[in-house]
Short mmCIF file of C-alpha atoms in Angstrom, two decimals:
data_model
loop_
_atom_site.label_atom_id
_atom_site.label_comp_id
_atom_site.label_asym_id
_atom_site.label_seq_id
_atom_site.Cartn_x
_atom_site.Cartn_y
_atom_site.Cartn_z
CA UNK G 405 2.88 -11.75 26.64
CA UNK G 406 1.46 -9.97 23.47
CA UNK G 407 3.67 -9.40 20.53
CA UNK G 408 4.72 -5.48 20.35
CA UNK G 409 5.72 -4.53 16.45
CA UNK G 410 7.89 -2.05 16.70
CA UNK G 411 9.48 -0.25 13.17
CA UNK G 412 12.40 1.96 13.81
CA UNK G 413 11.86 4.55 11.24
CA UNK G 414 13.57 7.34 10.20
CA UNK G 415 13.82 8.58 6.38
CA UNK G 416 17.28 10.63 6.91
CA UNK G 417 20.26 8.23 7.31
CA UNK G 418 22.65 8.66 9.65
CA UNK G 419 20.76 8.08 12.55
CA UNK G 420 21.98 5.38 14.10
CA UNK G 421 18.73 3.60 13.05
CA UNK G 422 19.89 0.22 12.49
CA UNK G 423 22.57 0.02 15.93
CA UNK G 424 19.36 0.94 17.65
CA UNK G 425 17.07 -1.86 15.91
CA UNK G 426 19.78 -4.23 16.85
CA UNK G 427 20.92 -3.15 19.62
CA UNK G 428 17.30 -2.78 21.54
CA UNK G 429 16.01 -6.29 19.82
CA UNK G 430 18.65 -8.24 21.28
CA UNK G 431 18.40 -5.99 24.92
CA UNK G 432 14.61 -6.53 24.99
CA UNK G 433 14.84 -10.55 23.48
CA UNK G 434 13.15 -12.96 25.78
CA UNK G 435 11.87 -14.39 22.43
CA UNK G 436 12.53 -11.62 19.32
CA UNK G 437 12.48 -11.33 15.76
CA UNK G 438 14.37 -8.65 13.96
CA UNK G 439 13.05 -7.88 10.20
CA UNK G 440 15.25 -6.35 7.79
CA UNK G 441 13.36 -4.18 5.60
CA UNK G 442 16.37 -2.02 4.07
CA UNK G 443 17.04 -3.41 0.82
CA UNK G 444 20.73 -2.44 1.72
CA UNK G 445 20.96 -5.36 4.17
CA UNK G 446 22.85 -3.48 6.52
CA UNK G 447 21.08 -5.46 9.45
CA UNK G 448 21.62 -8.81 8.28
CA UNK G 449 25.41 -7.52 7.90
CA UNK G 450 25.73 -6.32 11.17
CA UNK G 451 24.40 -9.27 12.35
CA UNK G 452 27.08 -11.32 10.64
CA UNK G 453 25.88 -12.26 7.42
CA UNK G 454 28.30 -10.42 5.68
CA UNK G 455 27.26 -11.21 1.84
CA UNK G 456 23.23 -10.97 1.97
CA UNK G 457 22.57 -11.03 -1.68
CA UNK G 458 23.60 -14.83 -1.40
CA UNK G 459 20.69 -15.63 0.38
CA UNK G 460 17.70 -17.47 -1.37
CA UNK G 461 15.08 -16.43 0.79
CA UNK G 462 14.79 -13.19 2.51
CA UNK G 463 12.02 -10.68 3.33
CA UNK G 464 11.77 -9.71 -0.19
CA UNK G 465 10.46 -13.77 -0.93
CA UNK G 466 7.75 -13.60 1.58
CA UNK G 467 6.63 -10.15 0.19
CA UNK G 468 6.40 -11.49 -2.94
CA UNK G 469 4.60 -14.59 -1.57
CA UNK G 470 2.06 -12.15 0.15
CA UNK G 471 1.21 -10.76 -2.58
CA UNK G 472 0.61 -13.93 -4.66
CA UNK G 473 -1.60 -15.30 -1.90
CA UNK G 474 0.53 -18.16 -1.09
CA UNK G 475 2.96 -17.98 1.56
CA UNK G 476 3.41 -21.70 2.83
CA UNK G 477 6.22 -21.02 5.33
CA UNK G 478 6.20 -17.66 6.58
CA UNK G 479 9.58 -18.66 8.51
CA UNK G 480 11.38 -19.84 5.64
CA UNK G 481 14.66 -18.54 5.43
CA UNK G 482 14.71 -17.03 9.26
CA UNK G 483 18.07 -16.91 10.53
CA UNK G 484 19.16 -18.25 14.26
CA UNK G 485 21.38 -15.63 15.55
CA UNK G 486 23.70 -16.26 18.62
CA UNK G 487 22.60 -14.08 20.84
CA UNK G 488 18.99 -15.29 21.32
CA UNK G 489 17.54 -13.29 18.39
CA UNK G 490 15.51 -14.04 15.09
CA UNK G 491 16.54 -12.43 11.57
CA UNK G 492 14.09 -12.22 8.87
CA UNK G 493 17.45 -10.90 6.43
CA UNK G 494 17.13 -8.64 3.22
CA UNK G 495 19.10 -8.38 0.33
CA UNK G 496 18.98 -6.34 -2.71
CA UNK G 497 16.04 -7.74 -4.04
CA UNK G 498 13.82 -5.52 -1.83
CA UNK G 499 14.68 -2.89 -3.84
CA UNK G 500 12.94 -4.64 -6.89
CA UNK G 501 9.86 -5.63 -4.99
CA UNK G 502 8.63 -1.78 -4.39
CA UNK G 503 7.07 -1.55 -7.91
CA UNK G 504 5.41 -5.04 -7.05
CA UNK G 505 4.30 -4.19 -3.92
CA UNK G 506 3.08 -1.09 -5.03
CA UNK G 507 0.88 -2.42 -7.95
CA UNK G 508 -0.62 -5.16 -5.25
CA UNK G 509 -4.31 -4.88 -4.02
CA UNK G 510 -4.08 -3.81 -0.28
CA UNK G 511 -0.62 -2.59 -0.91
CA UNK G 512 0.35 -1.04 2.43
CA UNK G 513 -0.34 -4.59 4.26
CA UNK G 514 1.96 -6.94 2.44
CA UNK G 515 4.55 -7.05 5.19
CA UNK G 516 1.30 -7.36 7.79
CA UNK G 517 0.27 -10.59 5.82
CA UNK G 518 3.55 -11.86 6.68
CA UNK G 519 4.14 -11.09 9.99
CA UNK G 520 0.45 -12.41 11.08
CA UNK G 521 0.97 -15.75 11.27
CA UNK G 522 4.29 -15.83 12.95
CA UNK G 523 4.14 -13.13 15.54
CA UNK G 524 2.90 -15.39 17.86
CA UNK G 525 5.83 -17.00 18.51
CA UNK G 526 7.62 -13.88 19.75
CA UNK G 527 7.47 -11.46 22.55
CA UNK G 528 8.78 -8.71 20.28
CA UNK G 529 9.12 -7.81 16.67
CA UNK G 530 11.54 -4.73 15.63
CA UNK G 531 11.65 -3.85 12.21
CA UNK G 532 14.54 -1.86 10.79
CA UNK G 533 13.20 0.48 8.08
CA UNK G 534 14.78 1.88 4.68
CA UNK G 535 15.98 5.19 5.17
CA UNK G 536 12.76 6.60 2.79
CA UNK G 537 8.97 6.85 3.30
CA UNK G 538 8.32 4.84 -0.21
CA UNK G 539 5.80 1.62 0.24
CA UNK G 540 8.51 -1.06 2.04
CA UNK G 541 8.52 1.58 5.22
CA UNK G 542 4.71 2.24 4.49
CA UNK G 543 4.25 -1.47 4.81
CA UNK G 544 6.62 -1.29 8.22
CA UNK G 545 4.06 0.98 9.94
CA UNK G 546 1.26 -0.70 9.04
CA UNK G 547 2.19 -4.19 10.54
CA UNK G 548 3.51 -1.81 13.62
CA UNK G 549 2.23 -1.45 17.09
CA UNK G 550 4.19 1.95 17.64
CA UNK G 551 7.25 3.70 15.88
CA UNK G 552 10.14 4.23 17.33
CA UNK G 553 12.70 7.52 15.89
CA UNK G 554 16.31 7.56 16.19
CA UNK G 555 17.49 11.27 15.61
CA UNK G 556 21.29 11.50 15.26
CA UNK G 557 22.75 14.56 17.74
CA UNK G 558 25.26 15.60 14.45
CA UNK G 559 22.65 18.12 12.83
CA UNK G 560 19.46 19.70 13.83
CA UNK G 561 16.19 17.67 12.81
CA UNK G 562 14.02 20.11 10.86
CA UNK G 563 11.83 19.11 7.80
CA UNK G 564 12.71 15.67 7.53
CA UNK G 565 11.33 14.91 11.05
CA UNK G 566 8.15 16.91 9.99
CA UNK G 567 7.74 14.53 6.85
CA UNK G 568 8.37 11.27 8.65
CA UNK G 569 5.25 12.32 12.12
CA UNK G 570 3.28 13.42 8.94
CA UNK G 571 3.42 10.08 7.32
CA UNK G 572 3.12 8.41 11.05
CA UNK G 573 -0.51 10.41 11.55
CA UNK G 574 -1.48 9.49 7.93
CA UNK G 575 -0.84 5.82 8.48
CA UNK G 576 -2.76 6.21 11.33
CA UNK G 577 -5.43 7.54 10.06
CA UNK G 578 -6.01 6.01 7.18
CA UNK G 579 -4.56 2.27 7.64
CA UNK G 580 -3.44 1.67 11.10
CA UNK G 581 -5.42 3.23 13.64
CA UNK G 582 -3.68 1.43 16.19
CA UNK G 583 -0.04 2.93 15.58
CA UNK G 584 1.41 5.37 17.92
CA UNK G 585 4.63 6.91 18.48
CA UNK G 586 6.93 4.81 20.88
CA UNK G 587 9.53 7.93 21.70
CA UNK G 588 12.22 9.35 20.00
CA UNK G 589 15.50 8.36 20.76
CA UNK G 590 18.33 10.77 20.74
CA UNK G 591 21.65 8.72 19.21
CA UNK G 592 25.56 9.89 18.79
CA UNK G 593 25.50 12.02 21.31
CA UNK G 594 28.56 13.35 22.71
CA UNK G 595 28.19 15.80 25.85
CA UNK G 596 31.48 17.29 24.83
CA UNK G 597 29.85 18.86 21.93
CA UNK G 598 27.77 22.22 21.94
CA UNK G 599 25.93 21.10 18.99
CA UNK G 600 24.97 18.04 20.76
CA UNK G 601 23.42 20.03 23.45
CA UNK G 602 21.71 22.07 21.47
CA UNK G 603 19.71 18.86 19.50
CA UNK G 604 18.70 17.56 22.62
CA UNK G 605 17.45 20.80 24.03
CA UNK G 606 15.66 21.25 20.81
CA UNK G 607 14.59 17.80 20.25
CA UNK G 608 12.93 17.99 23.91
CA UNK G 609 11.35 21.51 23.59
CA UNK G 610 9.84 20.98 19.99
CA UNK G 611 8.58 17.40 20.54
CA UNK G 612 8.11 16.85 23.91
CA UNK G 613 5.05 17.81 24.73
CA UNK G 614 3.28 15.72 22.03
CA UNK G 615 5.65 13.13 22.04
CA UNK G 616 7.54 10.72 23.88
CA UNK G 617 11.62 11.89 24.20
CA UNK G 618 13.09 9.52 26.00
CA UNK G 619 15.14 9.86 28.91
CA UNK G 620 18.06 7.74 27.27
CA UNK G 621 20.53 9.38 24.92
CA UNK G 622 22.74 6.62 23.16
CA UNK G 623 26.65 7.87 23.08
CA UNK G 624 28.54 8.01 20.30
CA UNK G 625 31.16 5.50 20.74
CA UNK G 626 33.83 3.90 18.51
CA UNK G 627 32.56 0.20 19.72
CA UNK G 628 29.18 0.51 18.08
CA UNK G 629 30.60 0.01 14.66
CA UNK G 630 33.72 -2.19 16.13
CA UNK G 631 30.40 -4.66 17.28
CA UNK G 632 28.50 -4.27 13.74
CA UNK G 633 31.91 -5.50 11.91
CA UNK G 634 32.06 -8.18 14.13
CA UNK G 635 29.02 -9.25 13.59
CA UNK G 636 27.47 -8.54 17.25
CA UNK G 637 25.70 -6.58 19.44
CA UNK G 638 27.22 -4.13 21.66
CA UNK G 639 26.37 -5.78 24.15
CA UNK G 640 28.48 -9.51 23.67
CA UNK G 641 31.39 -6.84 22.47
CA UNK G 642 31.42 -4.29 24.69
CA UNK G 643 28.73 -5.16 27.68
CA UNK G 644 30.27 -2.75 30.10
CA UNK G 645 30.60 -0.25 27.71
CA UNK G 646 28.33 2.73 27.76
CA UNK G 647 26.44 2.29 24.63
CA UNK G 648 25.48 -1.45 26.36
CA UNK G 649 24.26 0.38 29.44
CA UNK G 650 22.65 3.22 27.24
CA UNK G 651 20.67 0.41 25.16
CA UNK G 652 19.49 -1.52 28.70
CA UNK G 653 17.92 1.73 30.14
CA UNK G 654 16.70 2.09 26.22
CA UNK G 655 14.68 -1.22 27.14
CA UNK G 656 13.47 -0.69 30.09
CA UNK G 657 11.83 2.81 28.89
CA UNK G 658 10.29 0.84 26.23
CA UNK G 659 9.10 -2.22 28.44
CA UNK G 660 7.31 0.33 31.19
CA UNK G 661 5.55 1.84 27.79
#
């Protein structure tokens, strides 16, 4: 099987982004790698590596690495989780590698130097973005098969959403020709809740006829963020749970393409 990049993008927090990069990298892990690239580590956290600026090497060294030229051992520093998943972690030191990165010839495809070398070795990659469009999530979308867009059911999407398909096309056009949109993915959704209702009927009218909605909504449940402090996926702490079952149809959307 090819390698499918995926970045999970979305510039407003809130979203649910990182429960979904987790939570559909271990679901779709035959043989997966999950990439931190949010210089808040919340990834590497939720993944049970609770104090992340105490790692020596993280994405930030291989960045760095990139753009000296010299990367020896892409892999260095890749953590084994227990679930059957790869973790490139991320620490604070990200955040002090944007002016770097920036100032770098070829600039957008840092994090594309890194990946090359190593994607081989996995059936998917699933990168959880920054919650900004600065060069890090740039990077993200240029190493990236597709983009997929968690939009949290708690508030209507409006100019933010604009920005973010904006930057997509650009990156598309001008770096990536190859990137497309994998679907956006409504997340905290609770059917009890007019407002709810309302961002999915809006989400679906507005986007879907350019864009892949997909069928899944993931719940809001209290058991998403139970699993994240326990260092987990939803699916070894809740696995009959709905936001397990929500994340496996999740999956299987995304494996049928």
């Amino acid at each position: 099987m090819t390698c499918r990049t995926i970045a999970v993008a979305n510039q407003k927090g809130g979203t649910a982004k990182t429960a979904t990069a987790l939570s559909l990298g271990v679901a779709l892990a035959r043989t997966g790698l999950l990439v931190d690239a949010d210089p808040q580590g919340d990834l590497t956290k939720s993944l049970g590596w609770r104090d992340p600026d105490s790692l020596e090497t993280t994405l930030a060294t291989h960045l760095s690495a990139a753009i000296e030229g010299s990367d020896d051992d892409p892999a260095a520093g890749m953590l084994r989780h227990r679930e059957g998943v790869d973790l490139m972690p991320s620490n604070i030191e990200l955040a002090a590698m944007e002016m770097a990165v920036f100032m770098a010839m070829s600039r957008e495809r840092m994090m594309g130097a890194w990946l090359a070398p190593i994607k081989s070795d996995y059936d998917y990659v699933i990168v959880d973005c920054a919650p900004t469009l600065g060069i890090i999530p740039i990077n993200a979308l240029a190493a990236a098969d597709s983009v997929l867009i968690p939009v949290s059911a708690e508030y209507l999407p409006a100019s933010g959403m604009t920005g973010l398909l904006k930057t997509v096309a650009r990156v598309r056009r001008q770096i990536n020709p190859g990137l497309s949109v994998e679907g956006i993915l409504v997340t905290l959704y609770d059917s009890r809740n007019n407002l709810a209702r309302d961002v999915e009927r809006t989400v679906r009218g507005q986007y879907g006829k350019a864009y892949r909605v997909f069928e899944t909504v993931v719940p809001r449940a209290v058991s998403a963020a139970e699993a994240a402090a326990a260092g987990e996926s939803v699916f070894a702490y809740d696995p009959e749970g709905k936001v397990a079952a929500s994340f496996s149809r999740l999956a299987e959307e995304v494996r049928r393409g």
